[in-house]
Amino acid sequence: MRTNRHGWARVLLGAALAVGLAGLAQAADSGAAYGAHWKSWQARADVSDLPSLQRGARDFVGYCLGCHSLRYERWSRLGKDLKIPPAMLVKDLIPPGQKPQDYMISPMTADAEKWFGKPPPDLSLIARYRGTNYLYRYLKTFYVDSQRPTGVNNLVFPSVAMPDVLSSLEGLKIAVYRTVEVPGPHGSTLKRQVFEHFKQIAPGSMTPQQFDRFVHDTVNFLDYVGDPQRVERHRVGVWVILFLILFTWLAWLLYREYWKDVR
Ligand code: HEC
């Protein structure tokens, strides 16, 4: 009995500690020094959240279309799927010179490759290729690095050629590293730099919560673009199931009718 009670006490203590540590980890990721747990950040994408997709579309046009195209998505389809009225589509989203039936092509010229060293890729299928958590972490782990031609680097994509286009919203942050010693060959020790956390050095126009929502919306939008049929498919799926149930019932009635006289 005694040992049992101690056992429970230990379990409870362990659970309390775990909860406390998780809370600390969360707090650490939301304070001035944060990002230690960036590898487990989740995008929580949800393509059924229409207002989020609409904001994501607006943000994509404002901050990404300058360099990136979505060559499998037409403006008209975007308007229809995301319930954006045609007048608003033309006035607020479609760049001058493009029509609603055109694909969402960046006005950027072919010189881009020369400017960045790498061409900005088409992002139509990037959410399917990389996954939403990758995109979310990518957009949130740019940091100042004077060694790079763009002045920034990225934890998810080291030495990335894309500039930190969201720094005016997010502000600037630096990466703080810790030196650890690891065993090397022949009993020697090697020093290695390990990322510890980010430190905000200049504020942006958004609070961390607003910026987080901005990135969430952008990733959500790219997830929709990667498979625009999905929203439609879910809706149609319900009708297909209802039809199958109805059809089975009719077939059963018919079967009963045919065999009535035989038995
Ligand atoms: C000033 C031009 C420019 C703007 C604006 C821009 N990007 Fe990029 N982006 C690039 C370049 C250049 C690359 C190629 C990076 C490389 O291969 O090193 C890139 C690459 C990417 C990638 C691919 C990463 C990978 O792992 O393959 C994603 C995703 C991306 N950008 C998302 C965005 C989003 C979302 C926005 C808007 C918030 C945006 N970009 C705005 C220039 C830009």
Tab-separated table of C-alpha atoms and ligand atoms in Angstrom:
chain	number	residue	atom	x	y	z
A	1	MET	CA	0.000	0.000	0.000
A	2	ARG	CA	2.768	2.385	0.999
A	3	THR	CA	4.800	1.731	-2.100
A	4	ASN	CA	1.683	2.125	-4.194
A	5	ARG	CA	0.953	5.530	-2.712
A	6	HIS	CA	4.519	6.608	-3.362
A	7	GLY	CA	4.224	5.342	-6.897
A	8	TRP	CA	1.192	7.543	-7.476
A	9	ALA	CA	2.869	10.516	-5.841
A	10	ARG	CA	5.791	10.083	-8.190
A	11	VAL	CA	3.518	9.870	-11.239
A	12	LEU	CA	1.634	12.998	-10.158
A	13	LEU	CA	4.852	14.863	-9.480
A	14	GLY	CA	6.200	13.788	-12.885
A	15	ALA	CA	3.024	14.962	-14.622
A	16	ALA	CA	3.080	18.301	-12.808
A	17	LEU	CA	6.712	18.790	-13.781
A	18	ALA	CA	5.997	17.908	-17.412
A	19	VAL	CA	3.097	20.372	-17.556
A	20	GLY	CA	5.257	23.021	-15.884
A	21	LEU	CA	8.119	22.455	-18.312
A	22	ALA	CA	5.783	22.543	-21.324
A	23	GLY	CA	4.389	25.835	-19.993
A	24	LEU	CA	7.896	27.207	-19.586
A	25	ALA	CA	8.787	26.124	-23.116
A	26	GLN	CA	5.694	27.912	-24.463
A	27	ALA	CA	6.511	31.025	-22.455
A	28	ALA	CA	10.083	30.922	-23.727
A	29	ASP	CA	8.775	30.840	-27.300
A	30	SER	CA	6.539	33.860	-26.822
A	31	GLY	CA	8.874	36.204	-24.918
A	32	ALA	CA	11.754	38.375	-26.112
A	33	ALA	CA	13.982	35.305	-26.477
A	34	TYR	CA	12.067	32.650	-28.348
A	35	GLY	CA	12.317	30.086	-31.120
A	36	ALA	CA	14.208	27.381	-29.208
A	37	HIS	CA	11.429	24.987	-30.207
A	38	TRP	CA	11.001	26.106	-33.805
A	39	LYS	CA	11.339	22.559	-35.085
A	40	SER	CA	8.034	21.635	-33.490
A	41	TRP	CA	6.064	24.718	-34.591
A	42	GLN	CA	2.807	23.744	-36.298
A	43	ALA	CA	1.056	25.624	-39.120
A	44	ARG	CA	-2.425	24.357	-38.106
A	45	ALA	CA	-3.611	24.981	-41.670
A	46	ASP	CA	-7.360	24.774	-42.241
A	47	VAL	CA	-8.642	25.270	-45.796
A	48	SER	CA	-12.248	25.459	-44.606
A	49	ASP	CA	-11.484	28.779	-42.845
A	50	LEU	CA	-12.668	31.126	-45.596
A	51	PRO	CA	-11.827	34.493	-43.933
A	52	SER	CA	-8.273	33.207	-43.334
A	53	LEU	CA	-7.964	32.176	-47.012
A	54	GLN	CA	-9.246	35.589	-48.120
A	55	ARG	CA	-6.711	37.380	-45.940
A	56	GLY	CA	-4.020	34.976	-47.192
A	57	ALA	CA	-4.872	35.799	-50.821
A	58	ARG	CA	-4.660	39.537	-50.113
A	59	ASP	CA	-1.331	39.099	-48.284
A	60	PHE	CA	0.091	36.897	-51.030
A	61	VAL	CA	-0.720	39.535	-53.648
A	62	GLY	CA	0.747	42.265	-51.439
A	63	TYR	CA	3.934	40.547	-50.331
A	64	CYS	CA	4.756	37.559	-52.550
A	65	LEU	CA	3.321	37.998	-56.053
A	66	GLY	CA	6.008	40.604	-56.753
A	67	CYS	CA	8.419	37.673	-57.153
A	68	HIS	CA	6.407	34.421	-57.120
A	69	SER	CA	3.769	33.179	-59.591
A	70	LEU	CA	0.948	30.675	-59.080
A	71	ARG	CA	0.796	29.404	-62.620
A	72	TYR	CA	-1.965	26.822	-62.062
A	73	GLU	CA	-4.409	29.219	-60.454
A	74	ARG	CA	-6.576	31.655	-62.432
A	75	TRP	CA	-7.755	34.917	-60.868
A	76	SER	CA	-11.363	34.020	-61.727
A	77	ARG	CA	-11.082	30.661	-59.956
A	78	LEU	CA	-9.569	32.371	-56.916
A	79	GLY	CA	-12.540	34.757	-56.848
A	80	LYS	CA	-15.063	31.931	-57.169
A	81	ASP	CA	-13.503	29.570	-54.607
A	82	LEU	CA	-12.820	32.260	-52.020
A	83	LYS	CA	-16.077	34.147	-52.653
A	84	ILE	CA	-14.356	37.415	-53.574
A	85	PRO	CA	-16.746	39.628	-55.597
A	86	PRO	CA	-15.490	40.214	-59.204
A	87	ALA	CA	-15.371	43.993	-58.746
A	88	MET	CA	-13.164	43.632	-55.668
A	89	LEU	CA	-11.000	41.068	-57.453
A	90	VAL	CA	-10.265	43.524	-60.267
A	91	LYS	CA	-9.882	46.567	-58.034
A	92	ASP	CA	-7.798	45.124	-55.178
A	93	LEU	CA	-5.998	42.010	-56.377
A	94	ILE	CA	-5.393	41.658	-60.127
A	95	PRO	CA	-2.298	43.635	-61.216
A	96	PRO	CA	-2.804	46.212	-63.991
A	97	GLY	CA	-2.657	44.617	-67.442
A	98	GLN	CA	-3.973	41.197	-66.296
A	99	LYS	CA	-7.509	39.871	-66.802
A	100	PRO	CA	-9.659	37.650	-64.527
A	101	GLN	CA	-9.207	34.656	-66.831
A	102	ASP	CA	-5.383	34.941	-66.667
A	103	TYR	CA	-3.221	32.806	-64.412
A	104	MET	CA	-1.702	34.445	-61.336
A	105	ILE	CA	1.618	35.344	-62.911
A	106	SER	CA	4.156	37.596	-61.204
A	107	PRO	CA	4.855	40.870	-63.011
A	108	MET	CA	8.557	40.254	-62.195
A	109	THR	CA	10.809	40.182	-65.228
A	110	ALA	CA	13.282	37.479	-66.169
A	111	ASP	CA	16.053	39.572	-64.574
A	112	ALA	CA	15.064	38.189	-61.180
A	113	GLU	CA	17.449	35.314	-61.485
A	114	LYS	CA	20.352	37.698	-61.936
A	115	TRP	CA	19.333	39.741	-58.903
A	116	PHE	CA	18.924	36.858	-56.488
A	117	GLY	CA	21.270	34.275	-57.954
A	118	LYS	CA	18.302	31.859	-57.936
A	119	PRO	CA	14.919	32.347	-59.591
A	120	PRO	CA	11.960	32.693	-57.196
A	121	PRO	CA	10.141	29.350	-57.701
A	122	ASP	CA	6.491	29.031	-58.725
A	123	LEU	CA	4.543	28.404	-55.520
A	124	SER	CA	1.460	26.612	-56.924
A	125	LEU	CA	2.469	23.238	-55.555
A	126	ILE	CA	4.890	24.255	-52.814
A	127	ALA	CA	2.491	23.294	-49.973
A	128	ARG	CA	2.144	19.779	-51.385
A	129	TYR	CA	5.853	19.496	-52.019
A	130	ARG	CA	7.155	20.900	-48.738
A	131	GLY	CA	4.174	20.604	-46.404
A	132	THR	CA	2.468	23.376	-44.438
A	133	ASN	CA	4.587	23.071	-41.271
A	134	TYR	CA	7.729	23.584	-43.365
A	135	LEU	CA	6.276	26.759	-44.923
A	136	TYR	CA	5.183	28.100	-41.554
A	137	ARG	CA	8.628	27.533	-40.014
A	138	TYR	CA	10.345	28.909	-43.134
A	139	LEU	CA	8.436	32.209	-42.986
A	140	LYS	CA	9.074	32.568	-39.258
A	141	THR	CA	12.792	31.792	-39.033
A	142	PHE	CA	14.445	34.547	-41.065
A	143	TYR	CA	17.149	36.295	-39.009
A	144	VAL	CA	19.766	38.996	-39.516
A	145	ASP	CA	23.086	37.664	-40.829
A	146	SER	CA	25.577	40.202	-42.156
A	147	GLN	CA	27.585	37.441	-43.859
A	148	ARG	CA	24.822	36.931	-46.432
A	149	PRO	CA	24.334	39.110	-49.574
A	150	THR	CA	20.679	39.649	-48.580
A	151	GLY	CA	21.644	40.509	-44.982
A	152	VAL	CA	19.496	37.627	-43.691
A	153	ASN	CA	19.585	33.895	-43.256
A	154	ASN	CA	17.010	31.239	-42.462
A	155	LEU	CA	16.971	28.256	-40.090
A	156	VAL	CA	14.808	26.032	-42.303
A	157	PHE	CA	16.623	26.918	-45.528
A	158	PRO	CA	20.234	27.915	-44.684
A	159	SER	CA	21.825	30.412	-47.128
A	160	VAL	CA	18.453	31.065	-48.774
A	161	ALA	CA	18.461	33.553	-51.683
A	162	MET	CA	15.095	35.083	-50.727
A	163	PRO	CA	15.294	38.401	-48.857
A	164	ASP	CA	13.344	38.786	-45.584
A	165	VAL	CA	10.340	40.389	-47.277
A	166	LEU	CA	8.251	40.394	-44.085
A	167	SER	CA	10.770	42.191	-41.860
A	168	SER	CA	8.770	45.433	-41.871
A	169	LEU	CA	5.878	43.510	-40.286
A	170	GLU	CA	7.815	41.200	-37.994
A	171	GLY	CA	10.768	43.416	-37.096
A	172	LEU	CA	14.333	42.139	-36.953
A	173	LYS	CA	15.727	39.281	-34.927
A	174	ILE	CA	19.138	37.723	-34.490
A	175	ALA	CA	19.990	34.086	-33.821
A	176	VAL	CA	21.805	33.357	-30.572
A	177	TYR	CA	24.125	30.366	-30.691
A	178	ARG	CA	25.709	28.334	-27.913
A	179	THR	CA	29.055	26.579	-28.249
A	180	VAL	CA	28.986	22.935	-27.245
A	181	GLU	CA	31.836	20.451	-27.114
A	182	VAL	CA	31.348	17.162	-28.869
A	183	PRO	CA	33.717	14.191	-28.855
A	184	GLY	CA	35.986	14.242	-31.907
A	185	PRO	CA	38.402	11.651	-33.325
A	186	HIS	CA	41.152	10.128	-31.106
A	187	GLY	CA	39.714	11.344	-27.823
A	188	SER	CA	39.801	15.021	-28.856
A	189	THR	CA	36.890	17.437	-28.434
A	190	LEU	CA	35.392	19.582	-31.151
A	191	LYS	CA	33.491	22.823	-30.668
A	192	ARG	CA	30.168	23.142	-32.417
A	193	GLN	CA	27.677	26.014	-32.661
A	194	VAL	CA	24.118	25.093	-31.751
A	195	PHE	CA	21.141	27.385	-32.305
A	196	GLU	CA	19.687	28.412	-28.968
A	197	HIS	CA	17.000	31.035	-29.555
A	198	PHE	CA	16.055	34.228	-31.389
A	199	LYS	CA	16.422	37.679	-29.913
A	200	GLN	CA	14.261	40.511	-31.226
A	201	ILE	CA	16.428	43.562	-31.958
A	202	ALA	CA	13.912	45.868	-33.667
A	203	PRO	CA	10.111	45.855	-33.557
A	204	GLY	CA	7.952	45.547	-36.673
A	205	SER	CA	4.580	47.120	-37.413
A	206	MET	CA	2.787	44.013	-36.102
A	207	THR	CA	2.659	42.423	-32.663
A	208	PRO	CA	3.989	38.832	-32.509
A	209	GLN	CA	0.382	37.573	-32.412
A	210	GLN	CA	-0.608	39.593	-35.493
A	211	PHE	CA	2.465	38.403	-37.372
A	212	ASP	CA	1.735	34.827	-36.402
A	213	ARG	CA	-1.764	35.136	-37.825
A	214	PHE	CA	-0.351	36.725	-40.986
A	215	VAL	CA	1.963	33.745	-41.555
A	216	HIS	CA	-0.814	31.293	-40.688
A	217	ASP	CA	-3.109	32.910	-43.292
A	218	THR	CA	-0.394	32.936	-45.972
A	219	VAL	CA	0.401	29.257	-45.403
A	220	ASN	CA	-3.299	28.414	-45.351
A	221	PHE	CA	-3.717	30.165	-48.681
A	222	LEU	CA	-0.767	28.275	-50.225
A	223	ASP	CA	-2.303	25.041	-48.930
A	224	TYR	CA	-5.574	25.875	-50.721
A	225	VAL	CA	-3.685	26.779	-53.928
A	226	GLY	CA	-1.876	23.412	-53.875
A	227	ASP	CA	-5.225	21.614	-54.143
A	228	PRO	CA	-8.058	24.031	-55.012
A	229	GLN	CA	-10.476	21.140	-55.598
A	230	ARG	CA	-10.363	20.064	-51.980
A	231	VAL	CA	-12.987	22.450	-50.623
A	232	GLU	CA	-15.307	21.539	-53.497
A	233	ARG	CA	-14.535	17.823	-53.152
A	234	HIS	CA	-15.574	17.714	-49.518
A	235	ARG	CA	-18.897	19.297	-50.387
A	236	VAL	CA	-19.555	16.998	-53.344
A	237	GLY	CA	-18.492	13.978	-51.251
A	238	VAL	CA	-21.475	14.404	-48.943
A	239	TRP	CA	-23.888	14.267	-51.898
A	240	VAL	CA	-22.156	11.211	-53.355
A	241	ILE	CA	-22.615	9.324	-50.068
A	242	LEU	CA	-26.284	10.392	-49.841
A	243	PHE	CA	-26.842	9.238	-53.417
A	244	LEU	CA	-25.253	5.843	-52.693
A	245	ILE	CA	-27.512	5.340	-49.675
A	246	LEU	CA	-30.584	6.249	-51.724
A	247	PHE	CA	-29.499	4.006	-54.594
A	248	THR	CA	-28.922	1.040	-52.278
A	249	TRP	CA	-32.413	1.472	-50.876
A	250	LEU	CA	-33.966	1.573	-54.385
A	251	ALA	CA	-32.002	-1.498	-55.449
A	252	TRP	CA	-33.241	-3.340	-52.390
A	253	LEU	CA	-36.887	-2.407	-53.169
A	254	LEU	CA	-36.412	-3.675	-56.707
A	255	TYR	CA	-34.841	-6.900	-55.495
A	256	ARG	CA	-37.790	-7.498	-53.172
A	257	GLU	CA	-40.234	-6.853	-55.998
A	258	TYR	CA	-38.543	-9.350	-58.371
A	259	TRP	CA	-38.354	-12.178	-55.862
A	260	LYS	CA	-41.817	-11.680	-54.429
A	261	ASP	CA	-43.511	-14.233	-56.736
A	262	VAL	CA	-40.677	-16.725	-56.792
A	263	ARG	CA	-40.717	-17.408	-53.061
B	1	HEC	C1	11.972	39.937	-53.624
B	1	HEC	C2	11.556	38.698	-54.206
B	1	HEC	C3	10.776	37.734	-53.331
B	1	HEC	C4	9.613	37.981	-52.635
B	1	HEC	C5	8.828	39.284	-52.573
B	1	HEC	C6	9.237	36.733	-52.014
B	1	HEC	N1	10.150	35.758	-52.318
B	1	HEC	FE1	10.021	33.788	-51.802
B	1	HEC	N2	11.752	33.408	-52.804
B	1	HEC	C7	12.502	34.348	-53.506
B	1	HEC	C8	13.690	33.698	-54.048
B	1	HEC	C9	14.776	34.372	-54.865
B	1	HEC	C10	13.603	32.336	-53.675
B	1	HEC	C11	14.609	31.223	-54.008
B	1	HEC	C12	15.418	30.944	-52.781
B	1	HEC	C13	16.528	29.933	-52.991
B	1	HEC	O1	16.355	28.999	-53.788
B	1	HEC	O2	17.580	30.096	-52.348
B	1	HEC	C14	12.377	32.198	-52.904
B	1	HEC	C15	11.928	31.001	-52.366
B	1	HEC	C16	10.723	30.832	-51.692
B	1	HEC	C17	10.205	29.565	-51.232
B	1	HEC	C18	10.824	28.202	-51.484
B	1	HEC	C19	11.533	27.688	-50.295
B	1	HEC	C20	11.962	26.271	-50.527
B	1	HEC	O3	12.163	25.582	-49.534
B	1	HEC	O4	12.084	25.819	-51.666
B	1	HEC	C21	9.021	29.823	-50.613
B	1	HEC	C22	8.094	28.829	-49.940
B	1	HEC	C23	8.801	31.249	-50.681
B	1	HEC	N3	9.852	31.827	-51.354
B	1	HEC	C24	7.695	31.870	-50.148
B	1	HEC	C25	7.456	33.227	-50.251
B	1	HEC	C26	6.300	33.883	-49.690
B	1	HEC	C27	5.160	33.174	-48.951
B	1	HEC	C28	6.408	35.195	-49.976
B	1	HEC	C29	5.471	36.299	-49.555
B	1	HEC	C30	5.273	36.440	-48.116
B	1	HEC	C31	7.653	35.376	-50.729
B	1	HEC	N4	8.255	34.158	-50.866
B	1	HEC	C32	8.104	36.589	-51.222
B	1	HEC	C33	12.207	35.680	-53.661
B	1	HEC	C34	11.106	36.320	-53.131
